[in-house]
Backbone as a ProteinNet text record, in pm:
[ID]
protein_1_A
[PRIMARY]
MNGAIQKGTPLAIERLNLGCGQYPRDDCINADIRPDSKADVLMDASAADWPFKDESFDHIECHHMLEHLRDPIVAMGEIHRILKPGATLELSVPHFTRGYSHHEHCHGFDFTFALFFDPNFKEGFVGFPFETISTRFVWFGQPDFKKRHLSTLAYYGGSTLGAVLD
[TERTIARY]
17524.8	17500.1	17610.6	17590.6	17708.3	17667	17539.1	17507.8	17520.7	17483.1	17513.2	17371	17346.7	17219.1	17237.5	17211.9	17237.7	17139.3	17198.8	17123.6	17139.1	17178.9	17190.8	17321.2	17430.7	17576.4	17588.7	17621.9	17634.7	17771.6	17769.1	17892.4	17993.5	17997.4	18113.8	18204.3	18190.2	18301.2	18387.4	18533.8	18623.8	18734.4	18616	18692.1	18577.4	18650.5	18560	18591.1	18490.8	18512.1	18470.3	18538.5	18510.2	18513.6	18369.2	18344.4	18305.3	18227.2	18188.2	18123.8	18028.3	17958.9	17888.3	17881.3	17805.8	17877.2	17981.1	18085.7	18110.8	17993.8	18015.9	18111.3	18164.8	18207.3	18156.3	18149.9	18071.6	18160.9	18281.2	18367.7	18393	18321.5	18354.9	18231.5	18214	18127.3	18125.6	18030.5	18042.8	17999.5	18077.3	18022	18041	17956.3	17931.3	17828.2	17852.9	17757	17635	17638.1	17520.1	17418.9	17291	17181.9	17156.5	17183.5	17183.3	17286.8	17370.2	17492.5	17475.6	17533.6	17509.3	17586	17585.9	17628	17549.1	17623.1	17548.1	17526.4	17635.1	17641	17645.4	17548.6	17559.2	17636.1	17738.3	17806	17891.8	17912.9	17985.1	18149.8	18241.4	18376.2	18445.8	18381.7	18458.4	18434.1	18326.1	18321.6	18416.9	18449.2	18559.4	18487.5	18380.1	18310.6	18232.1	18315.8	18257	18191.1	18103.6	18016.7	18079	18202.6	18270.2	18373.8	18377.8	18460.9	18593.4	18682.2	18830.7	18877.8	18964.2	19046.3	18941.3	18862.2	18751.4	18793.9	18883.9	18897.9	19037.2	19050.3	19169.5	19219.8	19120.4	19157	19060.6	19118.2	19034.6	19070.9	18969	19003.8	18929.6	19009.1	18947	19008.4	18914.6	18935.3	18863.2	18934.8	18896	18778.7	18811.1	18716.1	18793.2	18931	18966.6	18971.1	18983.1	18980.9	18845.7	18746.5	18620.7	18591.4	18684.3	18678.9	18758.7	18697.1	18783.8	18897.4	18895.7	19019.1	19061.7	19110.3	19151.6	19229.2	19295.6	19376.2	19273.8	19155.3	19070.1	19006.6	18992.7	18955.6	19080.1	19182.2	19323	19320.4	19283.4	19287.7	19194.4	19060	18933.7	18978.1	19058.5	19099.1	19201.9	19296.8	19398.8	19333.2	19222	19162.7	19094.3	19026	18929.2	19004	19159.2	19258.1	19283.9	19275.8	19338.5	19498.8	19568.5	19736.4	19766.8	19864.3	19911.7	19818.4	19708.5	19588.2	19648.7	19592.7	19630.1	19521	19563.9	19473.2	19539	19433.9	19463	19409	19476.2	19437.2	19461.7	19357	19388.4	19331.1	19411.7	19388.9	19441.8	19390.2	19423.9	19540.4	19641.7	19753.5	19701.4	19784.9	19746.3	19726.9	19790.7	19786.8	19646.6	19570	19420.7	19334.9	19391.5	19302.3	19179.3	19172.7	19052	18978.9	18987.2	18917.6	18778.3	18722.7	18589.5	18529.2	18406.5	18364	18363.3	18361.9	18351.7	18490.9	18591	18716	18756	18812.8	18874.6	19033	19076.3	19237.3	19267	19425.4	19503.2	19594.7	19675.4	19779.8	19904.7	20007.5	20142	20196.4	20324.2	20393.5	20428.7	20418.9	20454.7	20340.6	20241.6	20093.9	20145.8	20216.5	20250.8	20329.9	20416.6	20547.9	20470.8	20328.3	20284.7	20246.6	20272.9	20237.2	20328.1	20470.2	20586.9	20651.5	20638.7	20706.2	20840.7	20924.1	21052.9	21044.3	20918.8	20920.1	20891.9	20992.4	21007.2	20932.1	20913.4	20836.3	20703.3	20638.6	20497.7	20432.7	20481.2	20394.2	20275.8	20151.8	20034.1	19989.8	20057.1	20033.3	19985.3	19968.9	19939.5	20022.3	20071.2	20160.9	20116.5	20130.5	20108.5	20242.3	20265.1	20386.6	20362.4	20441.5	20389.6	20479.7	20373.4	20440.9	20494	20397.9	20421.3	20327.9	20372.7	20355.5	20340.5	20260.1	20258.3	20158.2	20236.1	20175.3	20111.9	19980.2	19903.3	19850.1	19870.2	19827	19693	19642.5	19532.1	19434.9	19409.6	19347	19197.6	19120.5	18974.4	18941.5	19015	19016.1	18840.3	18784.5	18642.5	18552.2	18560.4	18470.8	18510.4	18634.6	18675.7	18624.2	18642.1	18584.3	18426.1	18349.3	18208.7	18185.2	18264.5	18250.5	18333.2	18407.1	18513.8	18469.6	18498.2	18521.5	18624.2	18593.9	18672.5	18809.5	18845.9	18975.3	19029.6	18949.8	19002.1	19050.5	18976.6	18994.2	19126.9	19134.9	19249.7	19366.7	19354.9	19467	19513	19417.4	19450.2	19541.4	19471.4	19520	19682.2	19698.9	19827.2	19944.8	19880.3	19972.2	19997.6	19898.2	19917.2	20012.9	20006.8	20101.3	20246.7	20285	20399.2	20448.9	20343.3	20376.9	20403.7	20314.3	20333.4	20451.1
7415.4	7491.2	7480.2	7361.6	7327.8	7372.4	7407.8	7437.7	7589.5	7631.4	7792.8	7841.1	7946.2	8005.9	8166	8140.5	8239.8	8389.2	8509.7	8633.3	8711.3	8691.4	8795	8790.4	8753.3	8808.8	8667.8	8701.4	8566.5	8505.8	8393.9	8292.9	8296.6	8410	8421.4	8501	8549	8646.1	8554.7	8568	8507.3	8547.9	8618.5	8680.5	8660.8	8631.1	8582	8672.1	8697.9	8811.8	8741.8	8667	8552.3	8609.5	8582.7	8642.7	8772.4	8834.9	8967.3	9045	8954.7	9023.1	9152.6	9262.4	9364.7	9446.7	9394.2	9475.5	9399.6	9376.4	9326.2	9409.5	9342.8	9390.4	9388.7	9480	9447.6	9358.6	9381.7	9296.4	9155.9	9105.8	8976.4	8900.2	8775.1	8694.6	8698.7	8721.2	8769	8643.1	8595.9	8470.5	8503	8450.5	8454.9	8337	8317	8216.7	8285.8	8413.1	8481	8521	8464.3	8495.2	8663.6	8742.7	8893.4	8957.9	8903.9	8956.4	8979.9	9078.2	9088.7	9015.3	8887.3	8767.6	8719.1	8693	8621.9	8473.7	8395.1	8290	8263.5	8188	8154.3	8021.4	8000.5	7889.8	7890.4	7789.1	7750.8	7731.8	7831.1	7836.6	7737	7696.8	7588.5	7435.9	7430.2	7305	7279	7145	7128.5	7072.9	7130.3	7118.3	7246.8	7330.3	7467.7	7454.9	7521.3	7517	7557.8	7566.5	7581.4	7492.1	7483.1	7385.2	7416	7334	7322.3	7439.8	7513.7	7619.5	7700.7	7769.4	7868.8	8023.4	8057.4	8207.3	8228.9	8354.7	8436.6	8487.3	8511.6	8629.2	8591.7	8561.1	8564.1	8670.6	8762.4	8827.3	8754.5	8776	8693.6	8796.9	8881.1	8999.1	8960.7	8934.1	8929.3	8811.3	8696.2	8577.7	8452.8	8428.8	8309	8290.5	8405.7	8407.3	8374	8363.8	8313	8140	8071.5	7936.9	7845.4	7756.3	7676.2	7628.7	7570.8	7516.4	7595.5	7699.2	7794.4	7706.2	7608.7	7529.1	7462.7	7415.4	7360.4	7453.8	7563.5	7687.3	7706.7	7709.3	7759.2	7629.9	7517	7406	7414.6	7456.6	7484	7601.7	7712	7827.2	7778.1	7704.4	7629.4	7565.2	7480.3	7388.2	7509.4	7610	7686	7795.2	7809.4	7902.6	7867	7935.7	7876.2	7870.5	7785.1	7826.1	7970.8	8011	8156.9	8245	8221.9	8322.5	8382.8	8476.8	8560.4	8533.2	8539.7	8549.8	8673.2	8749.2	8859.1	8838.6	8836.2	8758.3	8883.5	8906.6	8988.2	8907.5	8891.2	8824.4	8925.6	8907.2	8987.9	8938.1	9016.1	8974.4	8914.9	8821.2	8763.2	8846.5	8959.2	9053.8	9098.9	9111.1	9155.7	9058.5	8944.3	8835.7	8783.7	8812.8	8777.8	8870.7	9005.2	9117.6	9104.8	9016	9005.4	8847.3	8852.3	8745.1	8619.4	8640.5	8517.4	8483	8544.3	8483.9	8375.8	8287.9	8160	8158	8238.1	8260.3	8407.7	8382.7	8517.8	8463.2	8564.4	8509.1	8586	8558.9	8621.3	8592.6	8661.9	8646.7	8505.2	8424.8	8285.2	8195.3	8256.6	8192.4	8160.2	8240.8	8220.9	8111.4	8094.3	7980.8	7837	7833.1	7675.4	7636.4	7727.7	7706.8	7706.1	7710.2	7695.9	7563.4	7498.5	7339.7	7308.7	7437.2	7410.9	7431.6	7456.2	7482	7353.7	7328.5	7149.3	7155.3	7274.3	7275.3	7256	7262.9	7244.8	7276.6	7240.7	7264.4	7170.4	7212.9	7169.5	7091.1	7104.8	7012.5	7084.2	7224.1	7267.9	7388.2	7429.2	7547.3	7684.5	7788.8	7917.9	7993	8065.4	8165.2	8287.9	8343.5	8461.5	8573.4	8669.3	8779.7	8891.9	8907.4	9037.9	9002.3	9032.2	9029.1	9169.4	9203	9352.7	9344.4	9422.6	9430.1	9553.4	9594.4	9691.4	9705.2	9812.8	9808	9882.7	9978.4	10040.1	9971.1	9858.1	9789.3	9825.3	9784.4	9819	9962.9	10062.8	10200.2	10250.8	10187.9	10261.1	10213.3	10074.7	10036.3	10143	10168	10253.7	10375.2	10437.1	10564.8	10622.5	10502.9	10497.4	10506.1	10431.5	10401.2	10456.6	10542.3	10608.6	10743	10821.4	10981.2	11004.7	11119.9	11179.9	11197.3	11232.9	11235.9	11092.6	11012.9	10872.9	10821	10828.6	10791.1	10837.1	10976.2	11022.3	10993.6	11015.9	10966.6	10820	10726.8	10605.3	10580.8	10619.9	10654.9	10699.9	10799.4	10849.4	10779.7	10725	10627.9	10487.6	10444.7	10326.4	10358.8	10474.5	10507.9	10505.8	10544.9	10559.6	10376.7	10319.7	10171.4	10102	10122.2	10034.3	10042.8
9027.5	8895.2	8797.1	8723.9	8621.9	8492.2	8448.7	8299.3	8282.7	8186.6	8155.4	8105.5	8147.4	8110.8	8014.6	7895.6	7827.5	7856	7877.7	7906	7789.4	7671.7	7559.2	7480	7547.7	7458.9	7392.1	7240	7159	7205.3	7181	7234.7	7099.3	7010.6	6903.1	6965.2	7079	7137.7	7203.8	7171.2	7214.8	7356.3	7410.7	7530.2	7662.6	7783.4	7888.9	8009.2	8076.3	8184.4	8304.2	8381.3	8461.6	8610.4	8677.4	8794.5	8772.6	8674.8	8648.6	8750.6	8823.8	8910.6	8858.8	8905	8842.5	8760.2	8705.2	8623.3	8486.1	8400.4	8267.3	8182.7	8068.7	7969.4	7835.7	7777.2	7636	7528	7556.1	7463.8	7492.9	7620.5	7668.5	7678.8	7696.4	7762.7	7892.7	7991.5	8106	8190.8	8287.6	8363	8530.9	8587.5	8729.7	8779.5	8929.6	8972.7	9035.1	9051.5	9128.9	9016.9	9045.9	8951.2	8929.3	9065.1	9053.8	8980.5	8910.4	8849.3	8736.2	8646.3	8516.9	8401.9	8439.8	8361.3	8252.3	8129.4	8025.2	8060.3	8127.5	8152.4	8310.7	8357.4	8528.6	8534.1	8602.3	8620.1	8745	8813.1	8939.4	8890.7	8908.5	8882.9	8980.7	9097.7	9176.9	9114.1	9009.7	8959.2	8854.7	8813.7	8717.4	8581.4	8560.5	8421.3	8365.1	8321.8	8301.7	8179.8	8134.1	8016.4	7881.3	7869.6	7750	7693	7559.6	7489.3	7519.9	7500.9	7495	7412.6	7447.3	7360.5	7304.3	7369.2	7327.7	7323.6	7403.9	7418.6	7413.4	7345.2	7326.6	7431.1	7534	7638.6	7752.9	7871.6	7984.1	8085.1	8158.7	8261.4	8376	8487.3	8615.5	8725.3	8786.5	8876	8997.2	9107.1	9235.1	9222.9	9196.1	9202.4	9280	9221.2	9276.5	9422.9	9507.8	9642.5	9702.3	9622.2	9677.5	9659.9	9596	9576	9690.1	9712.6	9795.5	9750.1	9607	9552.7	9409.1	9423	9312	9198.2	9219.8	9155.6	9053.9	9076.2	8981.8	8890.3	8953.9	8843.1	8753.1	8788.6	8712.8	8587.7	8619.1	8557.1	8433.8	8467.1	8372.1	8281.2	8351.1	8255.4	8161.8	8213.9	8107.5	8003.4	8037.9	7941.3	7827.9	7862.8	7789.6	7712.2	7733.8	7685.6	7553.4	7433.9	7290	7334.9	7282.3	7288.5	7246.3	7320.5	7285.6	7358	7422	7460.9	7593.4	7643.9	7735.8	7857.1	7995.3	8113.7	8202.6	8235.1	8322.8	8446	8549.2	8690	8788.7	8879.4	8993.2	9076.9	9209.1	9337.8	9475.7	9580.9	9698	9735.7	9781.3	9861.8	10002.6	10053.5	10171.4	10278.4	10284.8	10388.6	10398.3	10281	10270	10225.2	10207.9	10128.3	10219.5	10326.1	10419.1	10468.6	10422	10456.7	10418.3	10328.2	10270.4	10351.8	10375	10447.3	10370.4	10243.8	10143.6	10086.8	10138.6	10097.5	10162.6	10076.7	10133.7	10124.7	10034.2	10030.9	10018.8	10044.2	10015.7	9923.5	9853.4	9768.1	9785.7	9730.3	9723.8	9595.1	9579.3	9431.7	9404.6	9494.1	9467.6	9401.2	9386.5	9306.9	9175.1	9101.6	8978.7	8960.3	9057.2	9050.1	9012.5	9076.7	9080.5	8943.5	8855.1	8701.5	8620.4	8671.6	8603.4	8603.6	8506.1	8511.8	8560	8563.2	8653	8791.2	8857.2	9005.9	9053.2	9095.7	9167.7	9294.3	9353.1	9482	9474.7	9369.7	9370.9	9249.6	9123	8999.6	8980.5	8949.4	8963.5	8835.5	8739.2	8612.4	8480.2	8500.1	8364	8363	8252.4	8251.2	8220.8	8294	8238.2	8236.8	8130.2	8143.7	8187.9	8299.6	8360	8275.4	8255.8	8167.5	8279.8	8361.8	8468.9	8590.5	8698.9	8830.4	8889.8	8970.3	9012.1	9120.3	9250.5	9358.1	9364.3	9398.9	9412.9	9522.3	9618.8	9738.1	9738.5	9653	9669.3	9561.3	9553.5	9449.9	9453.5	9344.5	9315.2	9346.9	9281.4	9299	9269.9	9171.5	9137.9	9236.2	9280.7	9407.3	9534.5	9566.8	9673.7	9642.1	9539.9	9516.8	9564.9	9523.9	9557.6	9682.9	9764.9	9930.5	10000.3	9983.7	10070.8	10087.1	10174.6	10178.8	10084.6	10032.7	9932	9988.9	10119.5	10193.2	10189.5	10236.7	10257.6	10118.9	10010.2	9881.5	9833.6	9833.1	9770.5	9872.2	9994.3	10079.8	10067.7	10037.1	10011.2	9879.6	9777.9	9637.3	9644.1	9723.5	9720.5	9785.3	9914.7	9969.6	9909.2	9826.9	9732.6	9624	9552.1	9461.4	9526.1	9650.2	9714.3	9737.2	9793	9822.9	9697.1	9601	9471.3	9424.6
[MASK]
++++++++++++++++++++++++++++++++++++++++++++++++++++++++++++++++++++++++++++++++++++++++++++++++++++++++++++++++++++++++++++++++++++++++++++++++++++++++++++++++++++++

């Protein structure tokens, strides 16, 4: 699936919510591979030919999507291509200690992931630069999802423990 299917949002918006799933944002073009998602654009993020022009977006949000791809570096190359110069990418990925907790996860990550996009990283620069503004470890991630599916005690216990560990 390398084309785009419009479901309503005008392409004049210069923000992309990549891998939106069931959580679209009103201020973004929402993209996902699943036809049952709430995406405006259906696309395969593992392909190297995304349906967006070079330098299309001022901001891209990509939360809990890269870990589902066989080669997240291909997706990072496409993200680099479609971001305008000086634009921002907000990226969330699971730590490798929790990266394989979902049956569709292909990868887990650690703090070194950002280093591969630093041209000064001699051990593995991938060829397209991103400047890291901040990196943060969040133990109790996706709190909205967990609040819906955990007991009240488990949610608030996990949330409190997460605040201590973070």
